[in-house]
Coordinates of C-alpha atoms in Angstrom, one line a residue:
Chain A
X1 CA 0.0 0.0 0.0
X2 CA 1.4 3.1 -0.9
X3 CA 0.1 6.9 0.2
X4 CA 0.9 10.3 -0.7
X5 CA 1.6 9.4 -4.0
X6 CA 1.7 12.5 -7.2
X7 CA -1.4 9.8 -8.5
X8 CA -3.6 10.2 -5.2
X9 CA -2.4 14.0 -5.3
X10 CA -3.2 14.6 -8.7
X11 CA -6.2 12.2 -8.7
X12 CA -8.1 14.4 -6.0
X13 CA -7.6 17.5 -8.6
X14 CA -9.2 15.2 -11.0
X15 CA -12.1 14.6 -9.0
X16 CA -12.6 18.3 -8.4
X17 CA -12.8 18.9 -12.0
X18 CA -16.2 21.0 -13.6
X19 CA -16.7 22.3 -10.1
X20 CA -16.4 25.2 -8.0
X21 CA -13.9 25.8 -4.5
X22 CA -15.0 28.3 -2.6
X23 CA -13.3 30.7 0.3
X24 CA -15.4 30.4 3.2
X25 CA -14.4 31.9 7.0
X26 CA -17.1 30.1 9.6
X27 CA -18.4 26.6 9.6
X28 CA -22.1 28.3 8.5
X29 CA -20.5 29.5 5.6
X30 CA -19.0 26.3 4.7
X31 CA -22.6 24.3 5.2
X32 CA -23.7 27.0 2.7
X33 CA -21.5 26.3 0.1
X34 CA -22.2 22.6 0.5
X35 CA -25.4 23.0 0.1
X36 CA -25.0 25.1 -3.0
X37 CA -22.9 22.4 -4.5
X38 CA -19.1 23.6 -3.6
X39 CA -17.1 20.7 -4.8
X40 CA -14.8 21.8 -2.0
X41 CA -13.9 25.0 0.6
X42 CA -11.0 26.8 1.6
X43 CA -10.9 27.8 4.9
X44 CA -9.7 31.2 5.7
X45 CA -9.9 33.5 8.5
X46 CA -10.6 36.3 5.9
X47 CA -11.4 36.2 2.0
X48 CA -9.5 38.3 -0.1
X49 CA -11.4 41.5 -0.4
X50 CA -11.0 41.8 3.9
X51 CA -7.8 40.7 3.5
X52 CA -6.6 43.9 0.6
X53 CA -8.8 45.7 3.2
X54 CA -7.1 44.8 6.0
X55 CA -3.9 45.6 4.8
X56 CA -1.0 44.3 7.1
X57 CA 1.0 40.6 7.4
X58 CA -1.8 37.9 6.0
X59 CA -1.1 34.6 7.5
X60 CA -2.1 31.1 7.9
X61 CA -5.8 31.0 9.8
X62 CA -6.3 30.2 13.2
X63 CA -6.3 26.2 13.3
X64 CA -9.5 26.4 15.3
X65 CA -11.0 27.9 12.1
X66 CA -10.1 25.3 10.1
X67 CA -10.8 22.9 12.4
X68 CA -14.7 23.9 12.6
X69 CA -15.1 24.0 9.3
X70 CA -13.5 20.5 8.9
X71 CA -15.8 19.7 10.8
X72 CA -19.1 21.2 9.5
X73 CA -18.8 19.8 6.1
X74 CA -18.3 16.6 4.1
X75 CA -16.6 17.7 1.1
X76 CA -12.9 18.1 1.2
X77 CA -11.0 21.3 3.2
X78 CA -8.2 23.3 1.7
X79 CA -6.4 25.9 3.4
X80 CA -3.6 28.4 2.2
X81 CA -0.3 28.6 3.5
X82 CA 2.2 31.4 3.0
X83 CA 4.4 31.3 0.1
X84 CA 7.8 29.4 1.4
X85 CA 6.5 29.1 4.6
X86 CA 6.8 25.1 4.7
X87 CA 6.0 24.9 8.9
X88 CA 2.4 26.3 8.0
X89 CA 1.8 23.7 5.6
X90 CA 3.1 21.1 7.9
X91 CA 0.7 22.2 10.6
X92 CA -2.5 22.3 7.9
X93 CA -1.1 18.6 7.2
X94 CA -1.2 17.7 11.0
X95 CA -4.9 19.4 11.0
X96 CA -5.6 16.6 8.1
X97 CA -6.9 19.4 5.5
X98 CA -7.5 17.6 2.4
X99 CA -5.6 20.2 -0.2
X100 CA -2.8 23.2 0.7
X101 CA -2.7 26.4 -1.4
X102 CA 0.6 27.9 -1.5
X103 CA -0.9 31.2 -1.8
X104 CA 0.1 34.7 -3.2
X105 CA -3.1 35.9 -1.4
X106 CA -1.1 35.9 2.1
X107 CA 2.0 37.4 2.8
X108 CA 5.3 35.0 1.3
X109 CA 7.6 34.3 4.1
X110 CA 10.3 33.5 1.6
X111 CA 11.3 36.1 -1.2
X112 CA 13.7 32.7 -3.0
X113 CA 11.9 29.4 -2.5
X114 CA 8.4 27.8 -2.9
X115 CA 8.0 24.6 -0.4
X116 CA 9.0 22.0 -1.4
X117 CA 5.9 20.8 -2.1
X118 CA 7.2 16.9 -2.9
X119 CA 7.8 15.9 0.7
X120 CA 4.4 16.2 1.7
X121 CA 1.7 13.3 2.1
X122 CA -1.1 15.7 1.7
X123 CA -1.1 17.8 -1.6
X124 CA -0.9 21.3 -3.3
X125 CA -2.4 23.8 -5.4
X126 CA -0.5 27.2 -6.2
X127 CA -0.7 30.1 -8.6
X128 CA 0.4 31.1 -11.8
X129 CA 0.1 33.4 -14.6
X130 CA 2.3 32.0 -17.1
X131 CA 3.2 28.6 -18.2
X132 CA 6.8 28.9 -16.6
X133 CA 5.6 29.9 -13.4
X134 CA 3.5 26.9 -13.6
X135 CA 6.0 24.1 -14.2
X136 CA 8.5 25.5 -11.9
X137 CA 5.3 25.1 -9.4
X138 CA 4.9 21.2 -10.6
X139 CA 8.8 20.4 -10.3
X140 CA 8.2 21.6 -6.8
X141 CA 5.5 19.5 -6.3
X142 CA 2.0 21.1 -7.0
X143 CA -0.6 18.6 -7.7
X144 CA -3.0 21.5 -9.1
X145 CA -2.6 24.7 -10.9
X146 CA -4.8 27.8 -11.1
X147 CA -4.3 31.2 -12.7
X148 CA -3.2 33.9 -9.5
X149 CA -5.7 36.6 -11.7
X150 CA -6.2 39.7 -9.3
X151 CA -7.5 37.9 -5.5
X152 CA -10.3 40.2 -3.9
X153 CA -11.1 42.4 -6.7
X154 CA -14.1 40.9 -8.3
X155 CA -12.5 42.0 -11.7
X156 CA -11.7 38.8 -14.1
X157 CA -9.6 40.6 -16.7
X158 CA -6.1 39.6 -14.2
X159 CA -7.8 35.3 -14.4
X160 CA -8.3 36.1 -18.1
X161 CA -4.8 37.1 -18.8
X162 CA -3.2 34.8 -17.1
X163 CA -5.2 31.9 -18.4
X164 CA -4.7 33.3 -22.1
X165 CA -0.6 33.8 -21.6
X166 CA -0.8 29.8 -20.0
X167 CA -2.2 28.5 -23.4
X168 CA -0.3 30.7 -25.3
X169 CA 3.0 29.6 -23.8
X170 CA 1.5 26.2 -24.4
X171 CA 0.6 26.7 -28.3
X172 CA 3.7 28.1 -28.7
X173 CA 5.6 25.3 -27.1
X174 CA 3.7 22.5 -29.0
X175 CA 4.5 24.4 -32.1
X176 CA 8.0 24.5 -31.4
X177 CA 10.8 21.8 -33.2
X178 CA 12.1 19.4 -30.7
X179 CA 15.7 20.6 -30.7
X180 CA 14.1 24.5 -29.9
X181 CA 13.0 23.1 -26.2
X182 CA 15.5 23.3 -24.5
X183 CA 16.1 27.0 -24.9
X184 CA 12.5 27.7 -24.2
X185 CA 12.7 25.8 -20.9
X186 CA 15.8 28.0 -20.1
X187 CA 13.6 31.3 -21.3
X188 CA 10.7 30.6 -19.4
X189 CA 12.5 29.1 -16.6
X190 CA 10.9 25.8 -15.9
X191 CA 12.3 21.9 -16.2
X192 CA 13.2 20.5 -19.8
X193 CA 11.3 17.3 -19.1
X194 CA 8.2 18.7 -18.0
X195 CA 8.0 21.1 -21.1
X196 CA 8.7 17.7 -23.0
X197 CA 6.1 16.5 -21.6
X198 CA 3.8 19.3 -21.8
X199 CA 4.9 19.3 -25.7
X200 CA 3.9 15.7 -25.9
X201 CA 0.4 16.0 -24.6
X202 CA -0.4 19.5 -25.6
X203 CA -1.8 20.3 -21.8
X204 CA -0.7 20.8 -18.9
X205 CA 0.0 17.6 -16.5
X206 CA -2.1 18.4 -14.0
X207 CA -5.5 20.0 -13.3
X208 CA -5.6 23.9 -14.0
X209 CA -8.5 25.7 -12.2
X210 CA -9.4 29.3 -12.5
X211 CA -9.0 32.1 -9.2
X212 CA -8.6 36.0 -8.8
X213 CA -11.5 37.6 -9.5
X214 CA -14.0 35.3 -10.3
X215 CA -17.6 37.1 -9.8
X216 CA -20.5 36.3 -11.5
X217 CA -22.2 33.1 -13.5
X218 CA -21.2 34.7 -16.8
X219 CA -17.2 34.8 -15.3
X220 CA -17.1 31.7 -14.1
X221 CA -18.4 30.2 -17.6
X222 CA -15.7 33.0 -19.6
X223 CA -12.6 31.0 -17.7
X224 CA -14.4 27.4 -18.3
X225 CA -14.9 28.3 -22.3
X226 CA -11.3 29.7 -21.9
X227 CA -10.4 25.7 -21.0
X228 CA -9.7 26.0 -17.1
X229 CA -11.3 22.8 -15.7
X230 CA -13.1 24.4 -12.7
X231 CA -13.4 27.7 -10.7
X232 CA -12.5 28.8 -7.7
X233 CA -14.3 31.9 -6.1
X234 CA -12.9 33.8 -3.2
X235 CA -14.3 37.0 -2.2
X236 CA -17.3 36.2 -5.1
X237 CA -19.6 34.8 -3.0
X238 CA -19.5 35.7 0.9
X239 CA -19.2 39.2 -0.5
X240 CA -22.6 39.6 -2.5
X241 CA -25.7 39.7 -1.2
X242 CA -27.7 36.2 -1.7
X243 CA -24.3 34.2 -1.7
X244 CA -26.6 30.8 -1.5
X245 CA -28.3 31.9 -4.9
X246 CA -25.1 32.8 -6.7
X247 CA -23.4 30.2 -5.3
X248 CA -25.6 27.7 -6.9
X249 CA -25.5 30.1 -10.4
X250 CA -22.1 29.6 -10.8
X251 CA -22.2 25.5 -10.0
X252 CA -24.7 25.5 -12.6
X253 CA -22.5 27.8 -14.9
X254 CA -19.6 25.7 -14.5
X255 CA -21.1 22.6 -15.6
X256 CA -23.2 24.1 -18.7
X257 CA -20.8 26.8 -20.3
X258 CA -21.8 26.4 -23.3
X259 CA -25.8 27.3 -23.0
X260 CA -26.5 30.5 -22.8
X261 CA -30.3 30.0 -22.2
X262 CA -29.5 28.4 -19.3
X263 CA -26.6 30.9 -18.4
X264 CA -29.3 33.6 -18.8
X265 CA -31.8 32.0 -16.7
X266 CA -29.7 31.3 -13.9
X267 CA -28.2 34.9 -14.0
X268 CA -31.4 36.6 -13.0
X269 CA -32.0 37.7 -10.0
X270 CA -28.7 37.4 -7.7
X271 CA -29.0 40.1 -5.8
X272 CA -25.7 42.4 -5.4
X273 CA -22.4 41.2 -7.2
X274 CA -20.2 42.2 -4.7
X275 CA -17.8 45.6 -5.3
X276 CA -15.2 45.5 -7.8
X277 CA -11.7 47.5 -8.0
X278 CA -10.5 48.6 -11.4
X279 CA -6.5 47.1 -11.4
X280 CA -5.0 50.1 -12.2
X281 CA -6.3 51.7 -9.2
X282 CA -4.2 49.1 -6.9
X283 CA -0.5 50.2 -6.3
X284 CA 1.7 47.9 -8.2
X285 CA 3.8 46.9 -4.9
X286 CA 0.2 45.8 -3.1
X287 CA -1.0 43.5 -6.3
X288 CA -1.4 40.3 -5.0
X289 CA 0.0 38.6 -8.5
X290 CA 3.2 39.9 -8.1
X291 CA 3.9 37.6 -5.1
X292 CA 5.7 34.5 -6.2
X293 CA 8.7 33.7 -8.2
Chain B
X1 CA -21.2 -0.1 -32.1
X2 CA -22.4 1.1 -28.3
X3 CA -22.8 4.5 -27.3
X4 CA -21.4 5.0 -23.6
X5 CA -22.7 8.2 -22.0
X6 CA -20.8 9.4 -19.2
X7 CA -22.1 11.6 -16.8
X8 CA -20.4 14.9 -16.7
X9 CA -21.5 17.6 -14.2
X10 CA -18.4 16.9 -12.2
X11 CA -15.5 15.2 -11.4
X12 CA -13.1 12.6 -13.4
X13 CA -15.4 12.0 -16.3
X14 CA -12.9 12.9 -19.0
X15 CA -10.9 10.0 -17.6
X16 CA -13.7 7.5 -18.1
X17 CA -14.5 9.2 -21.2
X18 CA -10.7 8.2 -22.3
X19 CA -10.7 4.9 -21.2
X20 CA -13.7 3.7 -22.7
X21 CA -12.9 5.5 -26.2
X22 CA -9.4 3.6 -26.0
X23 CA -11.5 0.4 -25.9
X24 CA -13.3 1.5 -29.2
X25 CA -16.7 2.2 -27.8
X26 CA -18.7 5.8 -28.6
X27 CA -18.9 7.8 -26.1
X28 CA -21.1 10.9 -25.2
X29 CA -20.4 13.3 -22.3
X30 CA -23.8 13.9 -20.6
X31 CA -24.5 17.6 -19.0
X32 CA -28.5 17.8 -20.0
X33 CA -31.4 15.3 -19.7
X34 CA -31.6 15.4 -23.3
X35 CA -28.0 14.1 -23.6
X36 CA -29.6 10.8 -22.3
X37 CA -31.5 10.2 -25.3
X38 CA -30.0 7.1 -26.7
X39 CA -27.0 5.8 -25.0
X40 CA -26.5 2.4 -24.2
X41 CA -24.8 2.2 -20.7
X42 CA -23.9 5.1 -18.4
X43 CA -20.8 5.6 -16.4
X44 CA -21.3 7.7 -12.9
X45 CA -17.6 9.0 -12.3
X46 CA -15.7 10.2 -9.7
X47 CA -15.8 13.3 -8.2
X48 CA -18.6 14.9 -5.3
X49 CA -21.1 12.6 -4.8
X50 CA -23.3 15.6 -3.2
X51 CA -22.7 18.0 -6.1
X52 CA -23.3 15.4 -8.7
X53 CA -26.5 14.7 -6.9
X54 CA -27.5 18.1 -6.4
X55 CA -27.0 19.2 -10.2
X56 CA -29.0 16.1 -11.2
X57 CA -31.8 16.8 -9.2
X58 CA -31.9 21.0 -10.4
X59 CA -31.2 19.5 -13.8
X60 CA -34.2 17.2 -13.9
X61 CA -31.9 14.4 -14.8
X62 CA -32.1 12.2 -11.7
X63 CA -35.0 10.5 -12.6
X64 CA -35.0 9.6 -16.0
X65 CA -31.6 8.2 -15.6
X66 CA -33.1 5.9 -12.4
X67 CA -35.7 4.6 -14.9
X68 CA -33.0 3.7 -17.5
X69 CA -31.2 1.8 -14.7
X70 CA -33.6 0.2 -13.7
X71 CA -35.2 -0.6 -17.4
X72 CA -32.1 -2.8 -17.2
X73 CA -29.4 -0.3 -18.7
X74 CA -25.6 -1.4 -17.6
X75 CA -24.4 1.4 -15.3
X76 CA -21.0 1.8 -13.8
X77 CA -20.2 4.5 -10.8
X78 CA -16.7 4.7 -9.2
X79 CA -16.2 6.1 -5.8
X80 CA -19.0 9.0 -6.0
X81 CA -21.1 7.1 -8.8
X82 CA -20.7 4.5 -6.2
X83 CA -22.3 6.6 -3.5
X84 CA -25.0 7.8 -5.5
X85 CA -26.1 4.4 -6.7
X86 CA -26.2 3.2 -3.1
X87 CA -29.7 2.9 -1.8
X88 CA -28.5 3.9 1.9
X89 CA -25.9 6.2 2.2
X90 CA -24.7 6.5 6.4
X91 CA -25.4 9.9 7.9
X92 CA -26.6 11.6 5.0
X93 CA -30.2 12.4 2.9
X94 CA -28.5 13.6 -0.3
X95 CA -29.9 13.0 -3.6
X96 CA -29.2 9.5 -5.0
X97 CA -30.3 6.9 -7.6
X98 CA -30.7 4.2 -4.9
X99 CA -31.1 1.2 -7.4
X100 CA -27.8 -0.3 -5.5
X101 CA -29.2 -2.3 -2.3
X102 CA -26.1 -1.9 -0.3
X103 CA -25.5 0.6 2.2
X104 CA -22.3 3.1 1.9
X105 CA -20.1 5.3 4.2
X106 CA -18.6 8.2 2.6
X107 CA -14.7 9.2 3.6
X108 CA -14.6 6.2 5.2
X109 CA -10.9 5.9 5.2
X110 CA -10.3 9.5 6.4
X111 CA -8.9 12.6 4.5
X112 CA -6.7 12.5 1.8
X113 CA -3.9 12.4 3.6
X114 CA -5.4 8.6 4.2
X115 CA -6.1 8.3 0.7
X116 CA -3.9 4.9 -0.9
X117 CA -3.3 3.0 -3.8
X118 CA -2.7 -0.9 -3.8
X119 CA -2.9 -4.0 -5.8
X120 CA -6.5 -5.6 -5.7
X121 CA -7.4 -8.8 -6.3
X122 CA -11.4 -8.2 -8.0
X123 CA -12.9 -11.3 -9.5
X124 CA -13.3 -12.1 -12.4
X125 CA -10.4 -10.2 -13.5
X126 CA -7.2 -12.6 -14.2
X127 CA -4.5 -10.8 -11.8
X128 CA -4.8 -8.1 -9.7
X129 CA -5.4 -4.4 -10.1
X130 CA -3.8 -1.1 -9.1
X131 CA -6.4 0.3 -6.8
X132 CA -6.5 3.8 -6.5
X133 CA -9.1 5.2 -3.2
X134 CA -9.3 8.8 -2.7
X135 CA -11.3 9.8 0.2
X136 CA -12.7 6.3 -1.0
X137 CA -16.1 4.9 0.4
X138 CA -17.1 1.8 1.8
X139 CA -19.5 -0.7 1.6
X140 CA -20.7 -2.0 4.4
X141 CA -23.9 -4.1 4.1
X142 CA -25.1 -5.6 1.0
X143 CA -28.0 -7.3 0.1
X144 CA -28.9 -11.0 -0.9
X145 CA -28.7 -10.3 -5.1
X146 CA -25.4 -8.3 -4.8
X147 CA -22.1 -10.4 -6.3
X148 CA -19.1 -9.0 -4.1
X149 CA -16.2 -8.6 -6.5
X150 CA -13.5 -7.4 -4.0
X151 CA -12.6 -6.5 -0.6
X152 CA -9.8 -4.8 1.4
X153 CA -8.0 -5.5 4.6
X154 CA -8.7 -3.2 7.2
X155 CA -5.9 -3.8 9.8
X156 CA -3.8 -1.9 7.4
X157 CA -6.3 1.2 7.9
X158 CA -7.0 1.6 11.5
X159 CA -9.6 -0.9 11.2
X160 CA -10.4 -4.7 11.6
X161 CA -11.8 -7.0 9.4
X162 CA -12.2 -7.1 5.5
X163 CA -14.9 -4.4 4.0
X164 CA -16.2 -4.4 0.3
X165 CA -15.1 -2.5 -2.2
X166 CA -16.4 -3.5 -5.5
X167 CA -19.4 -5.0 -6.8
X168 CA -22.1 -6.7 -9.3
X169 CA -25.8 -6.7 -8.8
X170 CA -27.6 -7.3 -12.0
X171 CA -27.0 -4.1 -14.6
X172 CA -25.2 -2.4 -11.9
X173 CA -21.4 -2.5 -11.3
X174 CA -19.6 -0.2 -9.0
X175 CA -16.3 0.3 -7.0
X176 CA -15.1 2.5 -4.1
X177 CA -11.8 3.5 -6.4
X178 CA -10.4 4.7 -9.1
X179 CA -9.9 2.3 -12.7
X180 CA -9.9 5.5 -14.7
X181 CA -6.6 7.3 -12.8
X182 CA -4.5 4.0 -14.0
X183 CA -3.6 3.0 -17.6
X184 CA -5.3 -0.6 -17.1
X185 CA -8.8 -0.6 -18.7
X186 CA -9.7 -4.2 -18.0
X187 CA -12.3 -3.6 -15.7
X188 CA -13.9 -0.8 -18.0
X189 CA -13.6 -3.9 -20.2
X190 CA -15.4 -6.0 -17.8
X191 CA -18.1 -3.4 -17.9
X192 CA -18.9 -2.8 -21.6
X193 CA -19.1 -6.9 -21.4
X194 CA -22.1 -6.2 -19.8
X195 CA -23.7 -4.9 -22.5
X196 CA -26.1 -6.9 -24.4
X197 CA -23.9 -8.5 -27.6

């Protein structure tokens, strides 16, 4: 018998596929989103949007939080560790939380080096926004890969980008001659034998969800059309103002993209979206994407 | 040749959708209750058992595809197809096909740091197969007509005992882990054998 394997890491990605994570901070919250058809929750202490607001060191949440909300639901439990910060992640692996997020959203504790996310039983998602950041995330480890876009804004165009410059790294990878590779790989600064392999299969080797700004039915369908394979949504949901109803909109949109009849019906009617920022209006040095390298 | 439909609201469908096409049988992805029109056997993947439940249920699908089943189609559900099959399901009124008379406890291994992956002995199938169980159910009480294809030990998970982990009633096949995460399609095989010739 073998555990913590990249299969059972990667495979519980898999099984999250065509659905929607979402950021919840009490165990009420979480029941919601289980109800609403969350195919899993992150537990946070604050989402996003409080987070930007609150300004200051963002760190781990209080275990206790976590625990409650491990507790409140059946679905699995991912919390977010600081960038680097590898004694966080071992304490959300003592907690048993199903999934980590190395996450730009909190303050990194290391300015050089990820975790290394390999020598962990339980496993992790992080951020990217290009297909280098990406597979230098995967060497390290990551089981699960989703665009940073802009965290707390309620503005897609940052998830958009960064999903767009993943597959365009990816096309033009494909379309490169064999012998080319190598020098790509040193360009973009990620492994030669993963970008082989991303050549060979014309995807990325592992699950690549969609976060940063995710607001609405109609955004959460834009990223699945785009070709993430799932959503998460921070700030999105708790931050409205019927978060059960849009909560179960954007299940529903994630699952039917492609109709708009039934993307229109299920957009009536949510209530306040909550507020959005405009990204030029946040200071480059307080941009959440920036944090990673 | 046979149209497979597999259902595809959420979770590891594109995996069952590639194993079955690499045995050469059709297959259709199914997101609507019109998709259902015409397929031949279903496949309930992997994934949330209460989100695929959920969206069947809001997508009127849940019980057309319960009169299929039990009009005799072959259906296969791993892990959460599993669960949703189940006609008892510990601890929980979720939404659920129920045509399965077993009864079924969800996470019953833990988290996924308890999640594992070992060879399986599951009969009928000539040697054994790598058995992939992430946040995996259990079976634990079947009824007289259900066929148990394979078990695990439990002293190896904290518990005592062997519990069931596959199984065959009828039309119905299902199985707490995961063929479609491996490269061996033999018991996706065993499954479109199931199929009338």
């Amino acid at each position: 018998m073998e555990q913590g394997t990249l299969r059972l890491k990667t495979g519980l990605a898999e099984m999250l596929k065509g659905g929607v994570i979402m950021d919840v901070t009490t165990p009420e919250q979480a029941k919601i989103a289980q109800d609403a058809g969350a195919c899993a929750v992150m537990a946070l202490e604050r989402v996003p949007a409080d987070i930007r607001a609150a300004g200051g060191v963002a760190r781990m949440a209080d275990p206790t939080i976590v625990e409650r909300i491990m507790k409140a639901v059946t679905i699995p439990v991912m919390a977010k560790a600081r960038i680097g910060h590898f004694v966080e992640a071992r304490i959300l692996e003592a907690l048993g939380v199903d999934y980590i997020d190395e996450s730009e959203v909190l303050t990194p504790a290391d300015d050089k080096h990820h975790i290394n996310k390999r020598d962990f039983t339980v496993p992790f998602v992080c951020g990217c926004r290009n297909l280098g950041e990406a597979l230098r995330r995967i060497a390290e480890g990551a089981a699960m890969i989703r665009t940073k876009g802009e965290p707390g804004t309620g503005n897609v165009i940052e998830a958009v980008r960064h999903c767009r410059q993943v597959l365009d790294d990816i096309r033009r990878l494909c379309a490169l001659p064999e012998d080319e590779v190598a020098n790509y790989a040193k360009e973009i600064g990620a492994p030669l034998e993963i970008c082989l392999l991303v050549r060979k299969e014309g995807r990325l080797p592992v699950v690549n969800f969609a976060a940063g700004g995710i607001a609405t039915p109609a955004d959460a369908a834009l990223m699945m059309q785009l070709g993430c394979d799932g959503v998460f949504v921070g700030s999105g949901i708790f931050k409205s103002g019927d978060p059960a109803k849009r909560a179960r909109a954007i299940v529903q949109a994630v699952t039917n993209y492609n109709d708009y009849k039934l993307l229109a019906e299920i957009s009536k009617d949510l209530g306040e979206p909550m507020v959005g920022i405009e990204i030029s209006a946040i200071p480059s040095a307080e941009r959440m994407q920036e944090r990673g390298w | 040749m046979a149209l497979v439909g597999v259902l595809a609201l959420q979770g590891a469908f594109r995996e069952h959708t590639a194993a079955v096409s690499r045995l050469g049988a059709d297959v259709r992805e199914l997101r609507q209750r019109k998709h259902l029109d015409g397929i031949d056997a279903l496949i309930l993947p992997g994934g949330e058992s209460t989100v695929m439940g959920k969206l069947l249920t809001e997508l009127d699908m849940l019980e057309p595809v319960r009169q299929r089943i039990a009009a005799g189609m072959p259906v296969y559900g791993s892990c959460a197809g599993l669960i949703l099959l189940c006609e008892t399901i510990e601890e929980s009124d979720q939404p659920r096909i129920g045509l399965l008379h077993a009864s079924v406890r969800r996470n019953a291994f833990g988290r996924q740091v308890d999640s594992f992956e070992t060879d399986l002995a599951v009969k009928g199938l000539d040697a054994p197969l790598r058995a992939v169980f992430i946040r995996a159910p259990l079976i634990t009480a079947v009824g007289p007509d259900v066929d148990v294809l394979a078990r695990v030990d439990m002293a190896a998970h904290g518990g005592e005992g062997e519990r069931i982990v596959a199984v065959r009633q009828g039309n119905i096949l299902a199985t707490s882990f995961h063929p479609e995460l491996t490269p061996d399609t033999r018991l996706h095989s065993a499954f479109l054998d199931m199929l009338p010739a």
